[in-house]
Short mmCIF file of C-alpha atoms and ligand atoms in Angstrom, two decimals:
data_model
loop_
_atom_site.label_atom_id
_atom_site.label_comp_id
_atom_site.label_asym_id
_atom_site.label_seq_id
_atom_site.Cartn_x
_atom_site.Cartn_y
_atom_site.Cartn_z
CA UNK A 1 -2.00 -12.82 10.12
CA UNK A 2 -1.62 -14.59 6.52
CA UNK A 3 -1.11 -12.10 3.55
CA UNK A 4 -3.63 -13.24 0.03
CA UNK A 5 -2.09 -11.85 -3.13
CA UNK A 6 -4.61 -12.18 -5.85
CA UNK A 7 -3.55 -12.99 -9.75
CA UNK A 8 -6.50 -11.06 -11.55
CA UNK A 9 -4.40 -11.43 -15.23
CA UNK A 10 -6.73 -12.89 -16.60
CA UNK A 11 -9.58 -10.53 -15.33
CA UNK A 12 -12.00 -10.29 -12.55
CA UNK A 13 -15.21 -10.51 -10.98
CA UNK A 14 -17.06 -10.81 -7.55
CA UNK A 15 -17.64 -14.20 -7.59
CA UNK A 16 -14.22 -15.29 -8.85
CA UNK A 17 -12.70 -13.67 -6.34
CA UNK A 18 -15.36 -15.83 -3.83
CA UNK A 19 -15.00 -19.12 -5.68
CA UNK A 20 -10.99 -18.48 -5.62
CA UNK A 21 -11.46 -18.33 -1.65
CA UNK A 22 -13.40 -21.13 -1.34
CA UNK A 23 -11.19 -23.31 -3.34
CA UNK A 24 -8.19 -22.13 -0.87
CA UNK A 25 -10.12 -23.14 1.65
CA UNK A 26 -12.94 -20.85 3.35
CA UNK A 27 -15.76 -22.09 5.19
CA UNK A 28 -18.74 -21.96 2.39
CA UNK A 29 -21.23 -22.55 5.92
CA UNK A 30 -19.66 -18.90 7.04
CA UNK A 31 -19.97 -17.28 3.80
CA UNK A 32 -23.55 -18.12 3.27
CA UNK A 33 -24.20 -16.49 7.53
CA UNK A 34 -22.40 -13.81 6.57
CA UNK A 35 -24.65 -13.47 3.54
CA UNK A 36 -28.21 -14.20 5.39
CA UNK A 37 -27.10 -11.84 7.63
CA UNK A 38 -27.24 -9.08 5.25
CA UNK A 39 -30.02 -10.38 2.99
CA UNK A 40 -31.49 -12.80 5.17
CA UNK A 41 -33.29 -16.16 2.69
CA UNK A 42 -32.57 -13.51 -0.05
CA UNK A 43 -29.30 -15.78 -1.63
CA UNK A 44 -27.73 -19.00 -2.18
CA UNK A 45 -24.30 -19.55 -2.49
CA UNK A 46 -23.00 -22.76 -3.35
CA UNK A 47 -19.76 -23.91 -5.32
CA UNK A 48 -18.73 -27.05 -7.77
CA UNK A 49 -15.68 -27.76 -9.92
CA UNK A 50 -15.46 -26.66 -13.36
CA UNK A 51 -12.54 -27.15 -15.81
CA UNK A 52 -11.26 -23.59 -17.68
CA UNK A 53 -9.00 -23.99 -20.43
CA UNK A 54 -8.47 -27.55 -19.19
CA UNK A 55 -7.34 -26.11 -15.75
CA UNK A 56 -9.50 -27.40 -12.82
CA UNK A 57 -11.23 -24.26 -11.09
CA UNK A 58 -14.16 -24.04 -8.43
CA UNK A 59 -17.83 -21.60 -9.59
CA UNK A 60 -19.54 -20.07 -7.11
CA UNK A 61 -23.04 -20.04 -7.92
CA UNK A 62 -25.16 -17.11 -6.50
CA UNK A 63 -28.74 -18.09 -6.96
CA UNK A 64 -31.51 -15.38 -5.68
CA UNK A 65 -34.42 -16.60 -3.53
CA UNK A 66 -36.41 -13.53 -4.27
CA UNK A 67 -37.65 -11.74 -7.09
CA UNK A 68 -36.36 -7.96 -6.44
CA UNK A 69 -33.41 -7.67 -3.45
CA UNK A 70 -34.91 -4.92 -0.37
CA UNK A 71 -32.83 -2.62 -0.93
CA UNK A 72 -31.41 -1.38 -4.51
CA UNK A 73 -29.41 2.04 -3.15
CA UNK A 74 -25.92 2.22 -1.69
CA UNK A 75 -27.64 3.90 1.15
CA UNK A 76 -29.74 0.70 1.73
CA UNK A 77 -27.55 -1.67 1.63
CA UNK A 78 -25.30 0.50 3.62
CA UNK A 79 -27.65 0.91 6.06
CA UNK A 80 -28.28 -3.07 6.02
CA UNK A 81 -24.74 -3.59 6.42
CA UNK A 82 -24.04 -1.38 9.18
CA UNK A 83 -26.97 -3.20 11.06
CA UNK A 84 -25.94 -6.56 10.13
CA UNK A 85 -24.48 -9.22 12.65
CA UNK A 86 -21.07 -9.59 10.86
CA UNK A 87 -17.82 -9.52 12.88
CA UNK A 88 -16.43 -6.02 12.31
CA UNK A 89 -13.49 -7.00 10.17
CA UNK A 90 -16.22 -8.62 7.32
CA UNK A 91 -18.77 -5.42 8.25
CA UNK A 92 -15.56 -2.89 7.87
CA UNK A 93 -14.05 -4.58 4.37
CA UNK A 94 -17.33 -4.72 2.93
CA UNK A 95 -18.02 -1.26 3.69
CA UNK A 96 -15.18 -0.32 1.70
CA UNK A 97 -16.00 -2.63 -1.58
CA UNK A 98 -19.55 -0.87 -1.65
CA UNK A 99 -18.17 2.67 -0.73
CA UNK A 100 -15.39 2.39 -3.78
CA UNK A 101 -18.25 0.66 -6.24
CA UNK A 102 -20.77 3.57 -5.46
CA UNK A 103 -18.24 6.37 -5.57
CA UNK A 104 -17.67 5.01 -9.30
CA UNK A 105 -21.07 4.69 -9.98
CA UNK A 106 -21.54 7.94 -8.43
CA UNK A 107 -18.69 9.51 -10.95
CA UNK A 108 -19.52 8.07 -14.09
CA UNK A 109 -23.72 8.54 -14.03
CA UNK A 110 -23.23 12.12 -12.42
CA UNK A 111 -24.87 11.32 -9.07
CA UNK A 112 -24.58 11.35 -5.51
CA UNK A 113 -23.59 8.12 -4.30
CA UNK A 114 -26.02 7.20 -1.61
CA UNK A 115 -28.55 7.74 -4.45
CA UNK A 116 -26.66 5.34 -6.45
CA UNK A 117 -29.38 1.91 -7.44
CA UNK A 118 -27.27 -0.69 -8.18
CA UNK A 119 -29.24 -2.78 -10.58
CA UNK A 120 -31.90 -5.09 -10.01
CA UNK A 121 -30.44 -8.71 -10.55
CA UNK A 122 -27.01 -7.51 -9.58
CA UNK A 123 -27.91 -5.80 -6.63
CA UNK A 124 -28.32 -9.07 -4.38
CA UNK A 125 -25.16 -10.91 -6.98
CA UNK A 126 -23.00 -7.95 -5.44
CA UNK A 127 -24.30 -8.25 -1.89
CA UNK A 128 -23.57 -12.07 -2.00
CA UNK A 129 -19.72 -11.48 -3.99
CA UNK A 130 -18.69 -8.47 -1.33
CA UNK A 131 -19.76 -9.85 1.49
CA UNK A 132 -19.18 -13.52 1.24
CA UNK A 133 -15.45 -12.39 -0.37
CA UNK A 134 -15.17 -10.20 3.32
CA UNK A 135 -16.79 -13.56 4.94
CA UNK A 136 -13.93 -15.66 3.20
CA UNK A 137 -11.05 -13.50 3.95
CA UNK A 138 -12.14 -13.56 7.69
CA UNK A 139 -12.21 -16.74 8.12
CA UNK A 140 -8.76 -17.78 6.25
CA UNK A 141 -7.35 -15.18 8.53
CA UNK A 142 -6.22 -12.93 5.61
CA UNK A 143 -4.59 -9.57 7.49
CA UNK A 144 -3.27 -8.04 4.48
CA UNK A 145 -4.35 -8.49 0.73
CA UNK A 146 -2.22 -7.29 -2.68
CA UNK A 147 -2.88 -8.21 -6.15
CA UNK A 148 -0.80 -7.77 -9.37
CA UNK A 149 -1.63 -5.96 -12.68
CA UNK A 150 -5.58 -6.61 -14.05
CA UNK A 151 -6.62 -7.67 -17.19
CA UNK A 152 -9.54 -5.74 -18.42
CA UNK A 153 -10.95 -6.84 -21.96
CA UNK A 154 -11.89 -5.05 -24.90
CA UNK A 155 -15.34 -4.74 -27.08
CA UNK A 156 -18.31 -4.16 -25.70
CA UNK A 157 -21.18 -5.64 -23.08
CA UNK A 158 -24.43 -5.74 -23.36
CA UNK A 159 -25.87 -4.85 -19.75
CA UNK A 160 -29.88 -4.26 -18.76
CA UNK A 161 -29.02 -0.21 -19.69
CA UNK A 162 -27.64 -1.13 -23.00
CA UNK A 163 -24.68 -1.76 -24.95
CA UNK A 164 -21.39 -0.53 -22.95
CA UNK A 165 -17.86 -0.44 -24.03
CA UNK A 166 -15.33 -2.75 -22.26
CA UNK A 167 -13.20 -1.83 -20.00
CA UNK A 168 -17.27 -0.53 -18.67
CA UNK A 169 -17.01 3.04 -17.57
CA UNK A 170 -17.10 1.95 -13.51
CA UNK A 171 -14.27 -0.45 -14.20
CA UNK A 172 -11.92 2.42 -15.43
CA UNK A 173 -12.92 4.96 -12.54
CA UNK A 174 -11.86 2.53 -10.55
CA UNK A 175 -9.01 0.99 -12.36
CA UNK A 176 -7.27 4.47 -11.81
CA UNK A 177 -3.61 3.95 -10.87
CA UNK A 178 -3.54 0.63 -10.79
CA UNK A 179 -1.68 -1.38 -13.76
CA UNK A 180 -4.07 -2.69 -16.32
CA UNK A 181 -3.50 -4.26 -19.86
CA UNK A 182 -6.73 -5.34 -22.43
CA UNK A 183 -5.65 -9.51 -21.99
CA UNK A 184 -7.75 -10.16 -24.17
CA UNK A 185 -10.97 -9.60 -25.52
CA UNK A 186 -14.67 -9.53 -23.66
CA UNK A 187 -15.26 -8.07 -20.24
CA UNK A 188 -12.44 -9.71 -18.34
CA UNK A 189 -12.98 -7.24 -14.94
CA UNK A 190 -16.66 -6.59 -14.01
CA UNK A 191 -17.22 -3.05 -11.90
CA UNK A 192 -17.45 -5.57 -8.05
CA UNK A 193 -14.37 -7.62 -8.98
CA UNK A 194 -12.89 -4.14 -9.49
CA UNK A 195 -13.91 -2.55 -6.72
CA UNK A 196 -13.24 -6.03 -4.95
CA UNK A 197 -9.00 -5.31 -5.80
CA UNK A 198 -9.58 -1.31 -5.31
CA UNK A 199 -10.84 -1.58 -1.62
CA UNK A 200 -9.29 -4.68 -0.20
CA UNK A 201 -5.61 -4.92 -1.88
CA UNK A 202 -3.10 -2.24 -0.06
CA UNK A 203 -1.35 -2.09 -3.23
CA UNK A 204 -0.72 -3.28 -6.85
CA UNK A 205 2.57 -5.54 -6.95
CA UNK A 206 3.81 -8.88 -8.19
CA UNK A 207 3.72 -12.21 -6.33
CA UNK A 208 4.92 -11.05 -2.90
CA UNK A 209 7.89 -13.12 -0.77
CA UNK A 210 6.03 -15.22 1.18
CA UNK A 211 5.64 -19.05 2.46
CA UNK A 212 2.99 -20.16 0.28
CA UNK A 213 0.11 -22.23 2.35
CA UNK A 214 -2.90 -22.21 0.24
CA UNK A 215 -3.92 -21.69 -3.66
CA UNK A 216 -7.30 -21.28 -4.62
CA UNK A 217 -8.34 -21.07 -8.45
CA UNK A 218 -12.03 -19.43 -9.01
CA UNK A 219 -13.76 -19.90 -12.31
CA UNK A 220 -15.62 -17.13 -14.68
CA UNK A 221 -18.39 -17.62 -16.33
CA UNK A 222 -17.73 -18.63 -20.20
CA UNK A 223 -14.98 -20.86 -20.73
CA UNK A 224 -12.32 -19.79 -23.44
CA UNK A 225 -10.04 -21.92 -24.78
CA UNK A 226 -6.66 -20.35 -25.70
CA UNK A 227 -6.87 -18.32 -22.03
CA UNK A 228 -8.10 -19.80 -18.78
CA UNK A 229 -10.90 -17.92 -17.27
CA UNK A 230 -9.69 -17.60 -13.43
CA UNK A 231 -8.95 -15.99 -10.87
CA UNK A 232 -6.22 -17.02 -8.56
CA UNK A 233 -5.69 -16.49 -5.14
CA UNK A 234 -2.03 -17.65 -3.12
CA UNK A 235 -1.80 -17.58 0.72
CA UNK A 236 0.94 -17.45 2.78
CA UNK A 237 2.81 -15.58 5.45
CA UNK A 238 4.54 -12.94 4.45
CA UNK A 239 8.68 -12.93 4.46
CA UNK A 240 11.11 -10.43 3.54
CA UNK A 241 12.35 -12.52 0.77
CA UNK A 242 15.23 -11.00 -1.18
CA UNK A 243 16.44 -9.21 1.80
CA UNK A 244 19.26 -9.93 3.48
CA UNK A 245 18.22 -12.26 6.48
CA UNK A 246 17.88 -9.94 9.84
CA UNK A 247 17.24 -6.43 7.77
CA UNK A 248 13.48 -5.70 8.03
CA UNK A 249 11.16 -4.72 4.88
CA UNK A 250 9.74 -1.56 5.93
CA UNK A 251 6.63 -0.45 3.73
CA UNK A 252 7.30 3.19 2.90
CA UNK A 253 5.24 5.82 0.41
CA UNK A 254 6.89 8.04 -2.02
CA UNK A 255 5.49 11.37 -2.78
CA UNK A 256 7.05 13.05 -6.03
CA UNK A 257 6.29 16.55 -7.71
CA UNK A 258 8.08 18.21 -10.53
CA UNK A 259 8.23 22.15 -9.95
CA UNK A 260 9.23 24.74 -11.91
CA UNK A 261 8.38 27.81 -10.72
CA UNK A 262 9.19 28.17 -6.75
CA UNK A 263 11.69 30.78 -5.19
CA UNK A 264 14.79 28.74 -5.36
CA UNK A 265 15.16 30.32 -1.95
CA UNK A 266 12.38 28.20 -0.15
CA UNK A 267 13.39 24.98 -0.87
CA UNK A 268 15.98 24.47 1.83
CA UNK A 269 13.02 25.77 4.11
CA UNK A 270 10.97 23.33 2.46
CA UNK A 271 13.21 20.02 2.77
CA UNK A 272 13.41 21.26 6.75
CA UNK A 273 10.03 21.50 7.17
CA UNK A 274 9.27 18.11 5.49
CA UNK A 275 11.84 16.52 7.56
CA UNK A 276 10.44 17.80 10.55
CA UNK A 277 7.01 17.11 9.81
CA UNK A 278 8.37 13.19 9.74
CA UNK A 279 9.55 12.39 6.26
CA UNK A 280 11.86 9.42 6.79
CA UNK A 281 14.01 11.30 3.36
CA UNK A 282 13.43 14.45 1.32
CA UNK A 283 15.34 15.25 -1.37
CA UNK A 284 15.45 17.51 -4.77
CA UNK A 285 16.42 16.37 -8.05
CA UNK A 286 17.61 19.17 -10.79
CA UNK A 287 15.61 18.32 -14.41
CA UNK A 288 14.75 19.09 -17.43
CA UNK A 289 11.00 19.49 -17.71
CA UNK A 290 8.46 19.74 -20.40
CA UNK A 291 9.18 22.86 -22.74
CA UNK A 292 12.55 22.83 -21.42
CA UNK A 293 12.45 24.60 -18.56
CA UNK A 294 15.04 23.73 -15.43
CA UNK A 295 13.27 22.32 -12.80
CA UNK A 296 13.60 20.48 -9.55
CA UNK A 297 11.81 17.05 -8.50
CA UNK A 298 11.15 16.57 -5.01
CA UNK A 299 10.74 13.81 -3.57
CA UNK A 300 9.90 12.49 -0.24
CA UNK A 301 10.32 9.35 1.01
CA UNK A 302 7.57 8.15 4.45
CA UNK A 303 5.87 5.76 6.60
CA UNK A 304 2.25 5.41 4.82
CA UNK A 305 0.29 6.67 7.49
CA UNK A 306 2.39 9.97 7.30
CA UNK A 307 1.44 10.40 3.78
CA UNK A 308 -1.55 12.46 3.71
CA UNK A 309 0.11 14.93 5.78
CA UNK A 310 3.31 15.28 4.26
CA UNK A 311 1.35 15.70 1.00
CA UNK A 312 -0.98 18.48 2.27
CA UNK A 313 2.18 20.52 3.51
CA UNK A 314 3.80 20.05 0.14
CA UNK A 315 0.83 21.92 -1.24
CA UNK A 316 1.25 24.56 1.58
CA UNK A 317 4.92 25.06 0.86
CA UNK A 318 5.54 24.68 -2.40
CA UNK A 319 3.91 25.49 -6.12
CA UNK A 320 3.03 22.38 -7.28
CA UNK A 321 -0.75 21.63 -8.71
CA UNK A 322 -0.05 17.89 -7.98
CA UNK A 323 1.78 15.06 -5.96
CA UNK A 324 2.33 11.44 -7.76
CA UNK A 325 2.55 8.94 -4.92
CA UNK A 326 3.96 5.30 -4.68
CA UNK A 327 4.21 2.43 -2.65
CA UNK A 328 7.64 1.23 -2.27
CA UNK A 329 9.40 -1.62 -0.14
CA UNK A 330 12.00 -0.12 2.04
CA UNK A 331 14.75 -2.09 3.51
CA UNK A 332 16.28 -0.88 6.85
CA UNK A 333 19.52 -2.14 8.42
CA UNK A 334 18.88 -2.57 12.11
CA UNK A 335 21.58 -0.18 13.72
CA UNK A 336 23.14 0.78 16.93
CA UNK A 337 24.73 3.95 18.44
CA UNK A 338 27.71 3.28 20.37
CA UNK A 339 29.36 6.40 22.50
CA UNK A 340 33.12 7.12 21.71
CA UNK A 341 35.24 10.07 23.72
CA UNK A 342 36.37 12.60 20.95
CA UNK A 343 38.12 14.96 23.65
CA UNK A 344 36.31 16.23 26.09
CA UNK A 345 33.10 15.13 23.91
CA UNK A 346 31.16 12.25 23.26
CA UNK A 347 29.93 11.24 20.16
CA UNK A 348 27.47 8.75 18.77
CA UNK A 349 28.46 6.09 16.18
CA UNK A 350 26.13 4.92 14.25
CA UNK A 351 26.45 1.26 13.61
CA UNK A 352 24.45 -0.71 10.80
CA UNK A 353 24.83 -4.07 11.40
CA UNK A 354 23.33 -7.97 9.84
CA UNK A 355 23.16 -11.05 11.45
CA UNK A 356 25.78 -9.33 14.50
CA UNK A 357 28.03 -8.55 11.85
CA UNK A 358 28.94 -4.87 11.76
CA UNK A 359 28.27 -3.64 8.09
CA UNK A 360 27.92 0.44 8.47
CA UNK A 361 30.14 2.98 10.78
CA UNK A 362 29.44 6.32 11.04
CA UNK A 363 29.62 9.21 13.20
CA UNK A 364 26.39 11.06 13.73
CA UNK A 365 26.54 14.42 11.80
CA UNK A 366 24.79 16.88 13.82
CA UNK A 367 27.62 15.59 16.88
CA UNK A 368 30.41 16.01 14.66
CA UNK A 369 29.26 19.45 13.53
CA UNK A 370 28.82 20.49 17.25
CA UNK A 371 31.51 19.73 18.09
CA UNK A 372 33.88 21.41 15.91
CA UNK A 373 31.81 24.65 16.30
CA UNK A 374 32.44 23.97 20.07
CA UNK A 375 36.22 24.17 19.71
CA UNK A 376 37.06 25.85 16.34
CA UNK A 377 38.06 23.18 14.37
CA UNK A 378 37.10 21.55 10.89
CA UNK A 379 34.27 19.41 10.90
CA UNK A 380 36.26 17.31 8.27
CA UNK A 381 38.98 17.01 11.08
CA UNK A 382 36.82 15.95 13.66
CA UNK A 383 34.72 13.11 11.74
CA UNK A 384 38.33 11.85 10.73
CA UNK A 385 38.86 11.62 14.18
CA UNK A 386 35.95 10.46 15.50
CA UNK A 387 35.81 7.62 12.47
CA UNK A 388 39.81 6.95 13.75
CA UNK A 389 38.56 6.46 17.30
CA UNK A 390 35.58 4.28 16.42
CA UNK A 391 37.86 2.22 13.99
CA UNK A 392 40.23 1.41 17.19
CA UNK A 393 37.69 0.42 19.51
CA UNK A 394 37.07 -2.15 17.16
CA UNK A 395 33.65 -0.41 15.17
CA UNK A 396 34.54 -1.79 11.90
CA UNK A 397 32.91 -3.19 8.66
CA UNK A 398 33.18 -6.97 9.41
CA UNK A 399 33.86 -7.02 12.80
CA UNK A 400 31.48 -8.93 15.43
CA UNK A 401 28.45 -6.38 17.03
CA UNK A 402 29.35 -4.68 20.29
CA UNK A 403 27.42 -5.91 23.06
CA UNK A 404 24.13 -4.30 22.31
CA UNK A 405 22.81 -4.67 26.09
CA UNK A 406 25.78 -2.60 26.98
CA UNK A 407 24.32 0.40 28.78
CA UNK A 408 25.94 2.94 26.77
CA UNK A 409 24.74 1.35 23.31
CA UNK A 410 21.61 2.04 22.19
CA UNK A 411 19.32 1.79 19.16
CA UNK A 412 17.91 5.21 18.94
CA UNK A 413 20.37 8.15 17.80
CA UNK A 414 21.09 9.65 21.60
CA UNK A 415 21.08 13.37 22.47
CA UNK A 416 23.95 15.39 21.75
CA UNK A 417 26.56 13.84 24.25
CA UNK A 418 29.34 14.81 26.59
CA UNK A 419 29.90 18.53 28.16
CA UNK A 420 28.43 20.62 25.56
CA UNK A 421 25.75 23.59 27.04
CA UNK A 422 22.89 24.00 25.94
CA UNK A 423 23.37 27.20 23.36
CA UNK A 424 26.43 24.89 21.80
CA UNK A 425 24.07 22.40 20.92
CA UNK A 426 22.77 22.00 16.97
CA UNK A 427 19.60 21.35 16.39
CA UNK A 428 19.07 17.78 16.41
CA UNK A 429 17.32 16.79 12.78
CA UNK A 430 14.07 14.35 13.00
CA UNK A 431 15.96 11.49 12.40
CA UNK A 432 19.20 10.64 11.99
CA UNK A 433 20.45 12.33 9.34
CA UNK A 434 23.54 10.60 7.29
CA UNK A 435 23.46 7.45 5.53
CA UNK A 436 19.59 8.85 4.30
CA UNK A 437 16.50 7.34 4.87
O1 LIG B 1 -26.40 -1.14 -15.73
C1 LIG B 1 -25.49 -0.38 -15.54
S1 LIG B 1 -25.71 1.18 -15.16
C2 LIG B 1 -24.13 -0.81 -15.66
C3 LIG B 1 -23.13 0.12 -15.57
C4 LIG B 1 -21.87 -0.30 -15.66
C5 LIG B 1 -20.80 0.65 -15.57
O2 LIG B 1 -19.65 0.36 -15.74
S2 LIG B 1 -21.25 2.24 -15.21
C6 LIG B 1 -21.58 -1.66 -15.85
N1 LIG B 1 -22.60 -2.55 -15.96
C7 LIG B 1 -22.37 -3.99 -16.19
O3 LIG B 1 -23.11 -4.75 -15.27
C8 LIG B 1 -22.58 -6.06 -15.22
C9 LIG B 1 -22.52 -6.57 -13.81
O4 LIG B 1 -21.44 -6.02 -13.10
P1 LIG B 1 -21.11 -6.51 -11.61
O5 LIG B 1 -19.97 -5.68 -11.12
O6 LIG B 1 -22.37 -6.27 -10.81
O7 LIG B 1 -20.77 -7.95 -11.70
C10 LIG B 1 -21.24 -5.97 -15.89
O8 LIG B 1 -21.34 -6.55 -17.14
C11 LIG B 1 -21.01 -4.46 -16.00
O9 LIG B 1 -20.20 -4.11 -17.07
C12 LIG B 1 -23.86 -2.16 -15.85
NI1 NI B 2 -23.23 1.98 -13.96
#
């Protein structure tokens, strides 16, 4: 699947984000089904070139068939989406546009959301922008979308209910933690185009790595001189550009809280627990906080989809009021654990390698530790040794990768190894533990 990274920094809006798709190449014969088959002979979409700023762009023009659109409520047009013939991908995307534009609506006029009436003209202008954008992406074969900072405007709009301020109060609820600047004055972002970024793009990040295939430019309304009124869109398939060639980008969340006031006691209790509850890292930081008092920042470091449970049990376990979250990219040497005989014992090495080059050598931990427990000895004497033993069979920085079909090598960290019972044994952390992450 391709990966669509959308340059809103000069603003946004539904149908800049459509015309921006077009122009990279959708299928204007499927956006306009997927369109009838929400509102059927409600809407026509159709596109032409425009110049903006002198820059060549393509307008989508949404012209409605019908005086008043059926259905005015997010539950309506939920309902008519949820009915509608639409392959499940355009059906689930738009879904989440409307549910993110309602929720805001829902926020910032103090009502539920499925009584929220989206208004009269832009009702069917929304239905035609959402959909036809989820129409677009489906048929480029967009699996993943991102999009980079947002220019908002500044001033104020007239709208049917009156003069609003710009950034308009449903473009900041759903601005929330996403980067934003003014740009420039006007309303440069529009409550769908918002909602548009909010719903569809995983996260808010520069231009991506990737092998570019396809650039579509999408034109605003009014055309300004000094700053082209567009929204771009890039295509390609993703790469893990500025990593080293055979180490894999690994998308990873980072969940942060300062605390101040927790029994110094629990926190070892609490980094376990984290760990166990599959944090790839979790780690405290001493600092300073606000009003000077000593503090700690934890931090913990996890596969996305493990972040709404590793964030509830950092509520259960510690003090905090509140967990900052991040998405960061994660790079992960592939690595190998090759058996050596340390006496009577076996012990993993853990071997980070590139390109069958061996770059990392280490000797699991929790082995290590075991071991010397086992027979009485240092645990500093016994990772000497084991690093000694490893070095002479040849596991070193810059030497070629051992055979890694070898029976004895393999690429998760093995149980504890060789002659140790049972009630010997340390517990074996959730994932290899040294080296981090
Ligand atoms: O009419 C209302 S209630 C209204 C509210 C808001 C809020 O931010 S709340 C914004 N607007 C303006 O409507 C147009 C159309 O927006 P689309 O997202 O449908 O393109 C835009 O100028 C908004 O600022 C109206
Ligand atoms: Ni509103």
């Amino acid at each position: 699947m391709r990966h669509a990274w959308i340059d809103a920094s000069a603003g946004v809006a539904g149908d800049m984000v459509l015309a921006a798709l077009l122009d990279a190449g959708a299928n204007a014969d499927v956006v306009q089904g997927a369109v009838d088959a929400v509102v059927p002979g409600s809407v026509h979409v159709s596109a032409r070139a425009v110049t903006r700023a002198g820059l060549r762009a393509l307008r989508a023009d949404v012209k409605p068939l019908i005086d008043s659109p059926p259905q005015r409520t997010w539950r309506g047009i939920r309902e008519r989406l949820i009915t509608a013939e639409l392959p499940p991908a355009v059906r689930d995307r738009a879904l989440a546009v409307f549910t993110r534009l309602a929720e805001a609506e829902a926020t910032v006029h103090g009502v539920p959301a499925g009584d929220v009436h989206f208004h009269e003209v832009g009702a069917l202008d929304s239905i035609a922008d959402v959909v036809g954008v989820c129409a677009a992406l489906d048929d480029l074969g967009i699996g993943t979308v991102s999009a980079g900072e947002v220019a908002l405007g500044a001033g104020r709009v007239r709208t049917a209910h009156g003069e609003l301020p710009v950034p308009a109060p449903a473009v900041t609820e759903l601005a929330r933690d996403w980067r934003v600047r003014a740009g420039g004055t006007g309303e440069l972002a529009t409550p769908t185009g918002m909602a548009i970024i909010r719903a569809l793009a995983e996260r808010c990040e520069n231009l991506p790595p990737m092998t570019l295939q396809a650039t579509g430019v999408g034109a605003g309304g009014r055309d300004t001189p000094d700053r082209p009124n567009i929204v771009r869109v890039l295509i390609g398939t993703p790469q893990p550009g500025g990593l080293a060639p055979g180490s894999a980008a690994v998308d990873a969340v980072l969940l942060e809280a300062n605390v101040d006031d927790l029994d110094p006691r629990l926190w070892p209790g609490v980094l376990e627990g984290l760990l166990a509850a599959g944090a790839s890292d979790a780690w405290l930081v001493p600092i300073l906080m606000k009003k000077g008092r000593p503090a700690h920042t934890l931090s913990v470091l996890c596969e996305p989809g493990r972040a709404a449970a590793l964030r509830a049990r950092i509520f259960r376990d510690t003090s905090t009021l509140g967990v900052r979250e991040s998405p960061r990219a994660k790079t992960a040497l592939p690595r190998l654990f090759v058996p050596v005989r340390v006496g009577d014992a076996t012990v993993p090495i853990k071997v980070g390698h590139l390109e069958g080059v061996i770059v990392q050598v280490m000797p699991e931990f929790a082995d290590v530790a075991a071991l010397a427990g086992r027979e009485g000895r240092s645990e500093r004497a016994v990772l000497q040794e084991a690093l000694a033993i490893a070095t002479a069979a040849g596991l070193v920085p810059g030497a070629p990768l051992p055979d890694p079909v070898a029976p004895s090598v393999t690429d998760e960290p093995p149980g504890l190894m060789g002659g140790m019972s049972a009630p010997d044994r340390a517990p074996r952390p959730p994932s290899d533990e040294s080296g981090g992450e």
